[in-house]
N, CA and C atoms as an extended XYZ file, in Angstrom:
564
Properties=species:S:1:pos:R:3:atomname:S:1:resname:S:1:resid:I:1 pbc="F F F"
N         0.801       -1.195       -0.119 N   THR     1
C        -0.083        0.156        0.009 CA  THR     1
C         0.829        1.247       -0.026 C   THR     1
N         0.247        2.513       -0.016 N   THR     2
C         0.891        3.602        0.007 CA  THR     2
C         1.815        3.878        1.320 C   THR     2
N         1.009        3.486        2.327 N   SER     3
C         1.491        3.779        3.811 CA  SER     3
C         2.053        2.543        4.532 C   SER     3
N         2.285        1.281        4.053 N   GLY     4
C         2.558        0.167        4.681 CA  GLY     4
C         2.859       -0.988        3.862 C   GLY     4
N         3.003       -2.065        4.159 N   ALA     5
C         3.160       -3.267        3.508 CA  ALA     5
C         3.054       -4.760        4.639 C   ALA     5
N         2.690       -5.854        3.986 N   ASP     6
C         2.224       -7.194        4.527 CA  ASP     6
C         3.471       -7.756        4.488 C   ASP     6
N         3.939       -8.567        5.495 N   PHE     7
C         5.004       -9.559        5.325 CA  PHE     7
C         4.453      -10.732        6.022 C   PHE     7
N         5.115      -11.904        5.504 N   THR     8
C         4.968      -13.351        6.205 CA  THR     8
C         6.294      -14.083        6.050 C   THR     8
N         6.211      -15.011        6.796 N   TRP     9
C         7.619      -15.774        6.919 CA  TRP     9
C         7.608      -17.032        7.084 C   TRP     9
N         8.344      -17.910        6.716 N   ASN    10
C         8.231      -19.308        7.287 CA  ASN    10
C         8.926      -19.901        8.548 C   ASN    10
N         8.249      -20.727        9.374 N   THR    11
C         8.859      -20.731       10.569 CA  THR    11
C         9.902      -21.987        9.947 C   THR    11
N        11.000      -22.382       10.894 N   ARG    12
C        11.893      -23.093       10.757 CA  ARG    12
C        12.130      -24.196       11.812 C   ARG    12
N        12.105      -23.823       13.038 N   ASN    13
C        12.327      -24.705       14.177 CA  ASN    13
C        11.424      -24.696       15.214 C   ASN    13
N        10.133      -24.683       14.843 N   GLY    14
C         8.901      -24.607       15.778 CA  GLY    14
C         8.716      -23.161       16.633 C   GLY    14
N         9.495      -22.079       16.002 N   GLU    15
C         9.354      -21.051       16.667 CA  GLU    15
C         7.828      -20.578       16.997 C   GLU    15
N         7.729      -19.637       18.214 N   SER    16
C         6.125      -19.459       18.605 CA  SER    16
C         6.195      -18.129       18.571 C   SER    16
N         7.282      -17.139       18.493 N   SER    17
C         7.341      -15.688       18.474 CA  SER    17
C         8.290      -14.962       17.768 C   SER    17
N         8.302      -14.020       17.296 N   TRP    18
C         9.349      -13.185       16.495 CA  TRP    18
C         9.226      -11.742       17.032 C   TRP    18
N        10.598      -11.067       16.946 N   GLN    19
C        10.658       -9.875       16.900 CA  GLN    19
C        10.711       -9.222       15.744 C   GLN    19
N        10.108       -8.278       15.363 N   VAL    20
C         9.938       -7.380       14.145 CA  VAL    20
C        10.590       -6.089       14.008 C   VAL    20
N        11.378       -5.878       13.146 N   TYR    21
C        12.087       -4.463       12.861 CA  TYR    21
C        11.578       -3.605       11.557 C   TYR    21
N        11.354       -2.534       11.919 N   ILE    22
C        11.305       -1.660       10.427 CA  ILE    22
C        12.444       -0.478       10.587 C   ILE    22
N        13.019       -0.579        9.513 N   ASP    23
C        14.395        0.592        9.249 CA  ASP    23
C        15.254        0.089       10.719 C   ASP    23
N        15.393       -0.913       11.036 N   GLY    24
C        16.325       -1.417       12.234 CA  GLY    24
C        15.991       -0.919       13.435 C   GLY    24
N        14.737       -0.341       13.361 N   GLU    25
C        14.043       -0.145       14.850 CA  GLU    25
C        13.222       -1.428       15.483 C   GLU    25
N        13.270       -1.670       16.689 N   PHE    26
C        11.910       -2.509       17.103 CA  PHE    26
C        10.878       -1.921       16.840 C   PHE    26
N         9.928       -2.825       16.157 N   ALA    27
C         8.471       -2.618       15.975 CA  ALA    27
C         7.293       -3.217       16.812 C   ALA    27
N         7.696       -4.551       17.096 N   ALA    28
C         6.707       -5.428       17.817 CA  ALA    28
C         7.239       -6.796       17.931 C   ALA    28
N         6.741       -7.355       18.951 N   THR    29
C         6.895       -9.105       19.273 CA  THR    29
C         5.643       -9.653       18.935 C   THR    29
N         5.591      -10.278       17.742 N   VAL    30
C         4.574      -10.930       17.304 CA  VAL    30
C         4.399      -12.868       17.603 C   VAL    30
N         3.189      -13.225       17.349 N   SER    31
C         3.087      -14.708       17.963 CA  SER    31
C         2.761      -15.428       16.668 C   SER    31
N         2.297      -14.636       15.514 N   ASP    32
C         1.832      -15.126       14.215 CA  ASP    32
C         3.183      -15.050       13.105 C   ASP    32
N         3.223      -15.547       12.269 N   SER    33
C         4.547      -15.501       11.189 CA  SER    33
C         3.871      -14.484       10.069 C   SER    33
N         3.566      -13.194       10.669 N   SER    34
C         3.125      -12.276        9.811 CA  SER    34
C         2.942      -11.023       10.384 C   SER    34
N         3.136       -9.999        9.755 N   TYR    35
C         3.246       -8.691       10.167 CA  TYR    35
C         2.730       -7.692        9.096 C   TYR    35
N         2.110       -6.619        9.509 N   THR    36
C         1.607       -5.387        8.655 CA  THR    36
C         2.227       -4.239        9.179 C   THR    36
N         3.318       -3.634        8.260 N   ALA    37
C         3.926       -2.540        8.716 CA  ALA    37
C         2.614       -1.321        8.234 C   ALA    37
N         2.851       -0.291        9.044 N   THR    38
C         1.765        0.777        8.836 CA  THR    38
C         2.353        2.346        9.325 C   THR    38
N         1.798        3.227        8.721 N   GLY    39
C         2.437        4.708        9.184 CA  GLY    39
C         3.448        5.057        8.327 C   GLY    39
N         3.901        4.563        7.247 N   LEU    40
C         4.871        4.793        6.391 CA  LEU    40
C         4.491        5.827        5.343 C   LEU    40
N         5.684        6.708        4.768 N   SER    41
C         5.391        7.649        3.594 CA  SER    41
C         5.307        6.684        2.435 C   SER    41
N         4.322        7.236        1.618 N   ALA    42
C         4.498        6.894       -0.080 CA  ALA    42
C         5.395        6.784       -0.508 C   ALA    42
N         5.804        5.954       -1.529 N   SER    43
C         7.071        6.004       -2.122 CA  SER    43
C         8.429        6.044       -1.525 C   SER    43
N         8.366        5.186       -0.616 N   SER    44
C         9.772        5.450        0.275 CA  SER    44
C        10.317        4.050        0.459 C   SER    44
N        11.471        4.056        0.637 N   GLN    45
C        12.304        2.769        0.923 CA  GLN    45
C        12.570        2.421        2.325 C   GLN    45
N        12.305        0.981        2.663 N   HIS    46
C        12.413        0.557        3.990 CA  HIS    46
C        13.070       -0.746        4.102 C   HIS    46
N        13.292       -1.095        5.314 N   THR    47
C        14.025       -2.264        5.694 CA  THR    47
C        13.202       -3.036        6.452 C   THR    47
N        12.860       -4.218        6.425 N   PHE    48
C        12.147       -5.028        7.294 CA  PHE    48
C        12.917       -6.320        7.812 C   PHE    48
N        12.867       -6.454        9.142 N   GLY    49
C        13.611       -7.548        9.843 CA  GLY    49
C        12.870       -8.378       10.524 C   GLY    49
N        13.307       -9.464       10.764 N   VAL    50
C        12.394      -10.419       11.702 CA  VAL    50
C        13.355      -11.461       12.392 C   VAL    50
N        13.264      -11.757       13.365 N   ALA    51
C        14.159      -12.551       14.274 CA  ALA    51
C        13.417      -13.492       15.289 C   ALA    51
N        13.460      -14.818       15.066 N   ALA    52
C        12.932      -15.645       15.957 CA  ALA    52
C        13.358      -15.748       17.530 C   ALA    52
N        12.588      -15.559       18.329 N   VAL    53
C        12.569      -15.542       19.758 CA  VAL    53
C        12.973      -17.083       20.172 C   VAL    53
N        14.360      -17.312       20.716 N   CYS    54
C        14.442      -18.503       21.103 CA  CYS    54
C        14.622      -18.749       22.766 C   CYS    54
N        14.635      -19.793       23.250 N   ALA    55
C        14.849      -20.059       24.880 CA  ALA    55
C        16.399      -19.370       25.216 C   ALA    55
N        17.549      -19.134       24.541 N   ASP    56
C        18.199      -18.391       24.698 CA  ASP    56
C        18.673      -17.046       24.176 C   ASP    56
N        17.615      -16.413       23.553 N   GLY    57
C        17.431      -14.967       23.186 CA  GLY    57
C        16.859      -15.259       21.824 C   GLY    57
N        17.554      -14.359       21.127 N   THR    58
C        16.750      -14.289       19.540 CA  THR    58
C        17.496      -14.939       18.585 C   THR    58
N        17.195      -15.170       17.365 N   SER    59
C        18.047      -15.492       16.210 CA  SER    59
C        18.680      -14.574       15.499 C   SER    59
N        19.338      -14.523       14.539 N   GLY    60
C        19.989      -13.346       13.772 CA  GLY    60
C        19.076      -12.780       13.073 C   GLY    60
N        18.935      -11.711       12.617 N   ILE    61
C        17.673      -10.868       12.303 CA  ILE    61
C        17.943      -11.211       10.677 C   ILE    61
N        16.888      -11.568        9.882 N   ALA    62
C        16.790      -11.752        8.665 CA  ALA    62
C        16.087      -10.308        7.862 C   ALA    62
N        16.890       -9.680        6.849 N   THR    63
C        16.314       -8.624        6.463 CA  THR    63
C        15.886       -8.547        5.031 C   THR    63
N        14.790       -7.845        4.449 N   THR    64
C        14.574       -7.638        3.216 CA  THR    64
C        14.178       -6.141        2.985 C   THR    64
N        14.619       -5.228        1.923 N   THR    65
C        14.081       -4.080        1.728 CA  THR    65
C        12.772       -3.996        1.009 C   THR    65
N        12.032       -2.916        1.064 N   PHE    66
C        10.700       -2.817        0.353 CA  PHE    66
C        10.652       -1.258        0.293 C   PHE    66
N         9.685       -1.093       -0.625 N   ARG    67
C         9.339        0.166       -1.016 CA  ARG    67
C         7.775        0.236       -1.112 C   ARG    67
N         7.081        1.242       -0.421 N   THR    68
C         5.866        1.325       -0.416 CA  THR    68
C         5.371        1.930       -1.838 C   THR    68
N         4.018        1.888       -1.978 N   ALA    69
C         3.500        2.058       -3.316 CA  ALA    69
C         3.457        3.505       -3.438 C   ALA    69
N         3.279        3.818       -4.655 N   CYS    70
C         3.365        5.332       -4.942 CA  CYS    70
C         1.925        5.893       -4.848 C   CYS    70
N         2.001        7.064       -4.382 N   ASP    71
C         0.459        7.845       -4.281 CA  ASP    71
C         0.238        8.270       -5.650 C   ASP    71
N        -0.946        8.734       -5.700 N   VAL    72
C        -1.376        9.755       -6.980 CA  VAL    72
C        -0.935       11.047       -6.640 C   VAL    72
N        -0.221       11.652       -7.838 N   VAL    73
C         0.454       12.828       -7.478 CA  VAL    73
C        -0.502       13.917       -7.964 C   VAL    73
N        -0.724       14.945       -7.112 N   ALA    74
C        -1.555       16.282       -7.299 CA  ALA    74
C        -0.804       17.031       -8.061 C   ALA    74
N        -1.642       17.767       -8.749 N   LEU    75
C        -1.289       19.057       -9.843 CA  LEU    75
C        -1.290       20.353       -8.858 C   LEU    75
N        -0.356       21.254       -9.423 N   PRO    76
C         0.450       21.439      -10.349 CA  PRO    76
C         1.732       20.282      -10.007 C   PRO    76
N         2.380       19.800      -10.846 N   TRP    77
C         3.488       18.675      -10.766 CA  TRP    77
C         4.964       19.137      -11.690 C   TRP    77
N         5.710       18.986      -11.458 N   SER    78
C         7.039       19.306      -12.193 CA  SER    78
C         8.057       18.012      -11.901 C   SER    78
N         8.538       17.566      -12.774 N   GLU    79
C         9.807       16.522      -12.508 CA  GLU    79
C        11.131       17.157      -13.209 C   GLU    79
N        12.287       17.237      -12.651 N   ASN    80
C        13.537       17.865      -13.143 CA  ASN    80
C        14.518       16.528      -13.001 C   ASN    80
N        14.190       15.529      -12.254 N   PHE    81
C        15.097       14.396      -11.972 CA  PHE    81
C        16.331       14.499      -11.207 C   PHE    81
N        16.444       15.897      -10.748 N   GLU    82
C        17.651       16.198       -9.874 CA  GLU    82
C        17.688       15.329       -8.493 C   GLU    82
N        16.598       14.881       -8.103 N   SER    83
C        16.672       14.310       -6.919 CA  SER    83
C        17.199       12.946       -6.990 C   SER    83
N        17.168       12.087       -8.316 N   TYR    84
C        17.628       10.706       -8.524 CA  TYR    84
C        19.200       10.609       -8.730 C   TYR    84
N        19.667        9.540       -8.589 N   ASN    85
C        21.199        9.234       -8.610 CA  ASN    85
C        21.273        8.992      -10.179 C   ASN    85
N        22.313        9.532      -10.807 N   ALA    86
C        22.569        8.810      -12.161 CA  ALA    86
C        22.422        7.397      -12.183 C   ALA    86
N        22.033        7.064      -13.667 N   ASN    87
C        22.064        5.532      -13.879 CA  ASN    87
C        20.697        4.703      -13.141 C   ASN    87
N        19.859        5.739      -12.332 N   SER    88
C        18.845        5.074      -11.851 CA  SER    88
C        17.428        5.306      -12.489 C   SER    88
N        16.603        4.286      -12.165 N   GLN    89
C        15.183        4.508      -12.591 CA  GLN    89
C        14.531        5.214      -11.608 C   GLN    89
N        13.560        6.439      -12.244 N   PRO    90
C        12.826        7.375      -11.540 CA  PRO    90
C        11.514        6.492      -10.526 C   PRO    90
N        11.534        7.036       -9.283 N   ASP    91
C        10.623        6.296       -8.630 CA  ASP    91
C         9.190        6.827       -9.158 C   ASP    91
N         8.376        5.641       -9.184 N   CYS    92
C         6.778        5.938       -9.501 CA  CYS    92
C         6.654        6.105      -11.095 C   CYS    92
N         7.591        6.016      -11.829 N   TRP    93
C         7.327        6.010      -13.270 CA  TRP    93
C         7.183        4.744      -13.669 C   TRP    93
N         6.190        4.214      -14.752 N   SER    94
C         6.066        2.902      -14.965 CA  SER    94
C         7.007        2.666      -16.479 C   SER    94
N         7.549        1.611      -16.128 N   MET    95
C         8.742        1.363      -17.458 CA  MET    95
C         8.165        0.169      -18.177 C   MET    95
N         7.279        0.575      -19.247 N   MET    96
C         6.472       -0.786      -19.765 CA  MET    96
C         7.333       -1.393      -20.770 C   MET    96
N         8.073       -0.863      -21.284 N   GLN    97
C         9.125       -1.327      -22.519 CA  GLN    97
C        10.228       -0.742      -22.291 C   GLN    97
N        11.079       -1.353      -22.213 N   THR    98
C        12.736       -0.930      -21.781 CA  THR    98
C        13.559       -1.527      -22.904 C   THR    98
N        14.811       -0.854      -23.215 N   TYR    99
C        15.799       -1.388      -24.002 CA  TYR    99
C        17.069       -1.474      -23.232 C   TYR    99
N        17.869       -2.889      -23.326 N   THR   100
C        19.203       -3.036      -22.685 CA  THR   100
C        20.301       -3.474      -23.784 C   THR   100
N        21.453       -2.680      -23.236 N   SER   101
C        22.536       -2.869      -24.015 CA  SER   101
C        23.542       -3.140      -23.191 C   SER   101
N        24.115       -4.195      -22.892 N   GLY   102
C        25.179       -4.624      -21.849 CA  GLY   102
C        24.633       -4.736      -20.854 C   GLY   102
N        24.866       -3.847      -19.808 N   SER   103
C        24.422       -3.750      -18.359 CA  SER   103
C        23.522       -2.605      -18.015 C   SER   103
N        23.563       -1.725      -19.113 N   THR   104
C        22.714       -0.716      -19.120 CA  THR   104
C        21.203       -0.720      -19.604 C   THR   104
N        19.938       -0.382      -18.928 N   THR   105
C        18.815       -0.460      -19.278 CA  THR   105
C        18.176        0.692      -19.380 C   THR   105
N        17.723        1.009      -20.643 N   TYR   106
C        17.173        2.435      -20.999 CA  TYR   106
C        15.774        2.550      -20.655 C   TYR   106
N        14.907        3.499      -20.271 N   PRO   107
C        15.457        4.765      -19.885 CA  PRO   107
C        15.992        4.713      -18.547 C   PRO   107
N        16.708        5.594      -18.302 N   TYR   108
C        17.496        5.866      -16.946 CA  TYR   108
C        17.611        7.394      -16.744 C   TYR   108
N        18.036        7.759      -15.538 N   VAL   109
C        18.221        9.119      -15.094 CA  VAL   109
C        19.893        9.269      -15.550 C   VAL   109
N        19.759       10.360      -16.383 N   SER   110
C        21.527       10.443      -16.792 CA  SER   110
C        21.909       11.953      -16.203 C   SER   110
N        23.064       11.542      -16.096 N   SER   111
C        23.969       13.054      -15.533 CA  SER   111
C        24.867       13.427      -16.946 C   SER   111
N        24.662       12.748      -17.845 N   SER   112
C        25.664       13.111      -19.008 CA  SER   112
C        24.912       14.135      -20.174 C   SER   112
N        23.404       13.523      -20.228 N   TYR   113
C        22.706       14.335      -21.293 CA  TYR   113
C        21.360       14.977      -20.822 C   TYR   113
N        21.625       16.252      -20.700 N   TYR   114
C        20.387       16.941      -19.691 CA  TYR   114
C        20.538       18.262      -20.576 C   TYR   114
N        19.176       18.840      -20.272 N   HIS   115
C        19.097       20.293      -20.917 CA  HIS   115
C        19.625       21.337      -19.706 C   HIS   115
N        18.905       21.330      -18.610 N   ASN   116
C        19.149       22.243      -17.596 CA  ASN   116
C        19.184       21.569      -16.370 C   ASN   116
N        20.069       22.019      -15.368 N   GLY   117
C        20.309       21.316      -14.158 CA  GLY   117
C        21.487       20.238      -14.522 C   GLY   117
N        21.516       19.111      -13.797 N   ALA   118
C        22.364       18.052      -14.129 CA  ALA   118
C        21.896       16.665      -14.276 C   ALA   118
N        20.540       16.573      -14.680 N   ARG   119
C        19.819       15.340      -14.686 CA  ARG   119
C        18.800       15.505      -15.654 C   ARG   119
N        18.425       14.288      -16.265 N   ALA   120
C        17.434       14.077      -17.249 CA  ALA   120
C        17.039       12.653      -17.512 C   ALA   120
N        16.017       12.405      -18.138 N   LEU   121
C        15.466       10.770      -18.266 CA  LEU   121
C        15.877       10.787      -19.879 C   LEU   121
N        16.945        9.653      -19.746 N   TYR   122
C        17.482        9.647      -21.124 CA  TYR   122
C        16.946        7.946      -21.547 C   TYR   122
N        16.670        8.179      -22.932 N   SER   123
C        16.405        6.545      -23.510 CA  SER   123
C        17.158        6.678      -24.806 C   SER   123
N        17.004        5.412      -25.125 N   TYR   124
C        17.816        4.970      -26.361 CA  TYR   124
C        17.165        4.134      -27.209 C   TYR   124
N        16.961        4.393      -28.333 N   TYR   125
C        16.112        3.216      -29.190 CA  TYR   125
C        14.589        3.216      -28.606 C   TYR   125
N        14.032        2.262      -28.415 N   THR   126
C        12.515        2.219      -28.250 CA  THR   126
C        12.382        2.010      -26.834 C   THR   126
N        11.576        2.791      -26.312 N   ALA   127
C        11.292        2.551      -24.942 CA  ALA   127
C         9.780        3.166      -24.704 C   ALA   127
N         9.014        2.552      -23.545 N   THR   128
C         7.755        3.188      -23.384 CA  THR   128
C         7.722        3.141      -21.871 C   THR   128
N         7.340        4.433      -21.282 N   PHE   129
C         7.510        4.734      -19.954 CA  PHE   129
C         6.393        5.690      -19.721 C   PHE   129
N         5.765        5.917      -18.678 N   ALA   130
C         4.663        6.675      -18.160 CA  ALA   130
C         5.389        7.498      -16.857 C   ALA   130
N         4.664        8.590      -16.542 N   THR   131
C         4.726        9.464      -15.418 CA  THR   131
C         4.070        8.731      -14.282 C   THR   131
N         4.127        9.158      -12.910 N   PRO   132
C         3.240        8.773      -12.051 CA  PRO   132
C         1.988        9.171      -12.274 C   PRO   132
N         1.166        8.232      -11.764 N   GLN   133
C        -0.508        8.639      -11.952 CA  GLN   133
C        -0.813       10.189      -11.550 C   GLN   133
N        -1.447       10.869      -12.253 N   LEU   134
C        -1.550       12.178      -11.829 CA  LEU   134
C        -3.308       12.165      -11.485 C   LEU   134
N        -3.288       13.086      -10.436 N   ASP   135
C        -4.734       13.416       -9.873 CA  ASP   135
C        -5.443       14.514      -10.967 C   ASP   135
N        -6.015       14.270      -12.142 N   ALA   136
C        -6.586       14.739      -13.040 CA  ALA   136
C        -7.247       14.181      -14.132 C   ALA   136
N        -8.024       14.790      -14.626 N   GLU   137
C        -8.853       14.422      -15.921 CA  GLU   137
C        -7.883       14.673      -17.191 C   GLU   137
N        -7.932       13.708      -18.173 N   PRO   138
C        -7.118       14.088      -19.281 CA  PRO   138
C        -7.242       15.440      -19.864 C   PRO   138
N        -8.400       15.941      -19.720 N   ASN   139
C        -8.677       17.319      -20.550 CA  ASN   139
C        -8.211       18.488      -19.561 C   ASN   139
N        -7.569       18.267      -18.516 N   GLN   140
C        -7.220       19.170      -17.503 CA  GLN   140
C        -5.732       19.307      -17.600 C   GLN   140
N        -5.215       18.397      -18.429 N   LEU   141
C        -3.607       18.431      -18.443 CA  LEU   141
C        -2.940       19.403      -19.554 C   LEU   141
N        -1.946       19.900      -18.924 N   HIS   142
C        -1.150       20.732      -19.949 CA  HIS   142
C         0.294       20.377      -19.553 C   HIS   142
N         0.904       19.842      -20.629 N   VAL   143
C         2.159       19.146      -20.651 CA  VAL   143
C         3.117       20.157      -21.086 C   VAL   143
N         4.419       20.297      -20.515 N   VAL   144
C         5.418       20.835      -21.232 CA  VAL   144
C         6.719       20.334      -20.841 C   VAL   144
N         7.534       20.113      -21.964 N   PHE   145
C         8.937       19.370      -21.694 CA  PHE   145
C         9.832       19.748      -22.457 C   PHE   145
N        10.850       19.455      -22.149 N   TRP   146
C        12.312       19.751      -23.116 CA  TRP   146
C        12.631       18.601      -23.826 C   TRP   146
N        12.819       18.447      -25.144 N   ALA   147
C        13.477       17.018      -25.553 CA  ALA   147
C        14.413       17.274      -26.688 C   ALA   147
N        15.198       16.215      -26.981 N   ARG   148
C        15.954       16.315      -28.100 CA  ARG   148
C        16.151       14.676      -28.628 C   ARG   148
N        16.016       14.531      -30.069 N   THR   149
C        16.220       13.496      -30.583 CA  THR   149
C        17.512       13.412      -31.487 C   THR   149
N        18.213       12.258      -31.532 N   PRO   150
C        19.596       12.439      -32.449 CA  PRO   150
C        19.439       12.973      -33.805 C   PRO   150
N        20.125       14.004      -34.183 N   GLY   151
C        20.414       14.129      -35.445 CA  GLY   151
C        20.688       13.307      -36.600 C   GLY   151
N        21.270       12.208      -36.663 N   SER   152
C        21.604       11.191      -37.565 CA  SER   152
C        20.831       10.159      -37.588 C   SER   152
N        19.584       10.136      -37.028 N   THR   153
C        18.739        9.112      -37.271 CA  THR   153
C        17.316        9.441      -37.586 C   THR   153
N        16.363        8.754      -37.853 N   THR   154
C        14.900        8.924      -37.744 CA  THR   154
C        14.123        8.826      -36.491 C   THR   154
N        14.793        8.933      -35.493 N   ALA   155
C        14.161        8.734      -34.319 CA  ALA   155
C        13.144        9.830      -33.930 C   ALA   155
N        12.159        9.380      -33.217 N   SER   156
C        11.173       10.228      -32.776 CA  SER   156
C        10.790       10.084      -31.248 C   SER   156
N         9.970       10.840      -30.715 N   LEU   157
C         9.563       10.839      -29.410 CA  LEU   157
C         8.063       10.865      -29.570 C   LEU   157
N         7.177        9.862      -29.241 N   GLN   158
C         5.790       10.077      -28.900 CA  GLN   158
C         5.191       10.170      -27.561 C   GLN   158
N         4.512       11.182      -27.383 N   VAL   159
C         3.950       11.551      -26.387 CA  VAL   159
C         2.564       11.078      -26.218 C   VAL   159
N         2.195       10.189      -25.113 N   GLY   160
C         0.716        9.520      -25.388 CA  GLY   160
C         0.075        9.864      -23.968 C   GLY   160
N        -1.277        9.468      -24.055 N   LEU   161
C        -1.841        9.232      -22.665 CA  LEU   161
C        -2.181        7.917      -22.339 C   LEU   161
N        -2.157        7.382      -21.163 N   MET   162
C        -2.398        6.135      -20.834 CA  MET   162
C        -3.779        6.061      -19.580 C   MET   162
N        -4.518        5.639      -19.726 N   THR   163
C        -5.355        5.351      -18.503 CA  THR   163
C        -5.330        4.240      -17.610 C   THR   163
N        -4.477        3.400      -18.050 N   ASP   164
C        -3.998        2.210      -17.330 CA  ASP   164
C        -2.730        1.756      -17.677 C   ASP   164
N        -1.604        2.082      -16.870 N   THR   165
C        -0.082        1.536      -17.235 CA  THR   165
C        -0.165       -0.036      -17.187 C   THR   165
N        -1.002       -0.634      -16.711 N   ALA   166
C        -0.875       -2.234      -16.870 CA  ALA   166
C        -1.722       -2.572      -18.227 C   ALA   166
N        -2.301       -1.810      -18.885 N   ASP   167
C        -2.713       -2.130      -20.121 CA  ASP   167
C        -2.121       -1.430      -21.282 C   ASP   167
N        -1.407       -1.785      -22.097 N   ALA   168
C        -0.957       -1.117      -23.041 CA  ALA   168
C        -2.032       -0.642      -24.359 C   ALA   168
N        -3.104       -1.259      -24.180 N   ASP   169
C        -4.154       -0.863      -25.052 CA  ASP   169
C        -4.797        0.423      -24.791 C   ASP   169
N        -4.496        0.818      -23.599 N   THR   170
C        -5.060        2.320      -23.276 CA  THR   170
C        -4.367        3.452      -23.494 C   THR   170
N        -3.339        3.234      -24.506 N   TRP   171
C        -2.274        4.484      -24.588 CA  TRP   171
C        -2.743        4.949      -25.989 C   TRP   171
N        -2.899        6.188      -25.809 N   ARG   172
C        -2.997        6.903      -27.222 CA  ARG   172
C        -2.195        8.220      -27.344 C   ARG   172
N        -1.814        8.201      -28.746 N   LEU   173
C        -0.931        9.240      -29.007 CA  LEU   173
C        -1.433       10.712      -29.049 C   LEU   173
N        -0.695       11.479      -28.491 N   VAL   174
C        -1.243       12.958      -28.218 CA  VAL   174
C        -0.371       13.877      -29.156 C   VAL   174
N         0.929       13.454      -29.067 N   TYR   175
C         1.775       14.285      -30.040 CA  TYR   175
C         3.057       13.430      -30.414 C   TYR   175
N         3.681       13.856      -31.698 N   ASN   176
C         4.613       13.179      -31.992 CA  ASN   176
C         5.908       14.008      -32.290 C   ASN   176
N         6.696       13.954      -31.543 N   VAL   177
C         8.083       15.111      -31.653 CA  VAL   177
C         8.763       14.328      -32.814 C   VAL   177
N         9.044       15.112      -33.792 N   PRO   178
C         9.788       15.088      -34.782 CA  PRO   178
C        11.105       14.953      -34.638 C   PRO   178
N        12.106       14.527      -35.345 N   ASN   179
C        13.419       14.585      -35.266 CA  ASN   179
C        13.802       16.224      -35.039 C   ASN   179
N        14.636       16.419      -34.153 N   ASN   180
C        15.007       17.760      -34.136 CA  ASN   180
C        16.306       18.208      -34.186 C   ASN   180
N        16.986       17.030      -34.695 N   GLY   181
C        18.555       17.656      -35.327 CA  GLY   181
C        19.468       17.635      -33.992 C   GLY   181
N        19.133       17.005      -32.910 N   ASN   182
C        20.160       17.009      -31.933 CA  ASN   182
C        19.905       18.295      -31.070 C   ASN   182
N        19.023       19.250      -31.073 N   VAL   183
C        18.635       20.641      -30.322 CA  VAL   183
C        17.723       20.391      -29.315 C   VAL   183
N        18.014       20.667      -28.192 N   TRP   184
C        17.094       20.672      -27.074 CA  TRP   184
C        15.779       21.649      -27.553 C   TRP   184
N        14.762       21.300      -27.450 N   THR   185
C        13.586       22.255      -27.876 CA  THR   185
C        12.712       21.859      -26.980 C   THR   185
N        11.742       22.858      -26.494 N   GLU   186
C        10.764       22.875      -25.502 CA  GLU   186
C         9.321       22.675      -26.387 C   GLU   186
N         8.655       21.739      -25.681 N   TYR   187
C         7.202       21.271      -26.307 CA  TYR   187
C         6.012       21.641      -25.365 C   TYR   187
N         4.893       21.866      -25.976 N   GLU   188
C         3.983       22.001      -25.205 CA  GLU   188
C         2.824       21.547      -25.665 C   GLU   188
């Protein structure tokens, strides 16, 4: 969920209680091999840990990381990718179709190809991705962005609208950005 997560684990040696940790802090002792973490922020990364309570203390803590679900984004909204590490995937963006070359998966946040600031979302070849879900009807949206396409190819950028990122059939073309000769251009 946007504010928590459900966890279950397998028992190994007949344990009957466990200590649960969220982000390294003790959260609870439970007698069932499940726990629901609550009160967390949307789209935030956390560590979940569990340790069996044994007669002689506790076992070692088994941990895993998790991210809470993304919340719907209220308008007005702007994204410049400055808060992301280089070569990362932006949080809450849906990557429906990516392209991989060697160990690099496109699109990614680039610190080499950008218009303003020090970051941009960089794609190579064919990729389909979507912004986080916006809290607006399609006819309320006004999109402004900067883009450039390579001058030596017939590449283009297609901007569309999706009502369901899990269903590619809901994608509709809104604007086809033509090859602009490798020049940063503002589109609206």
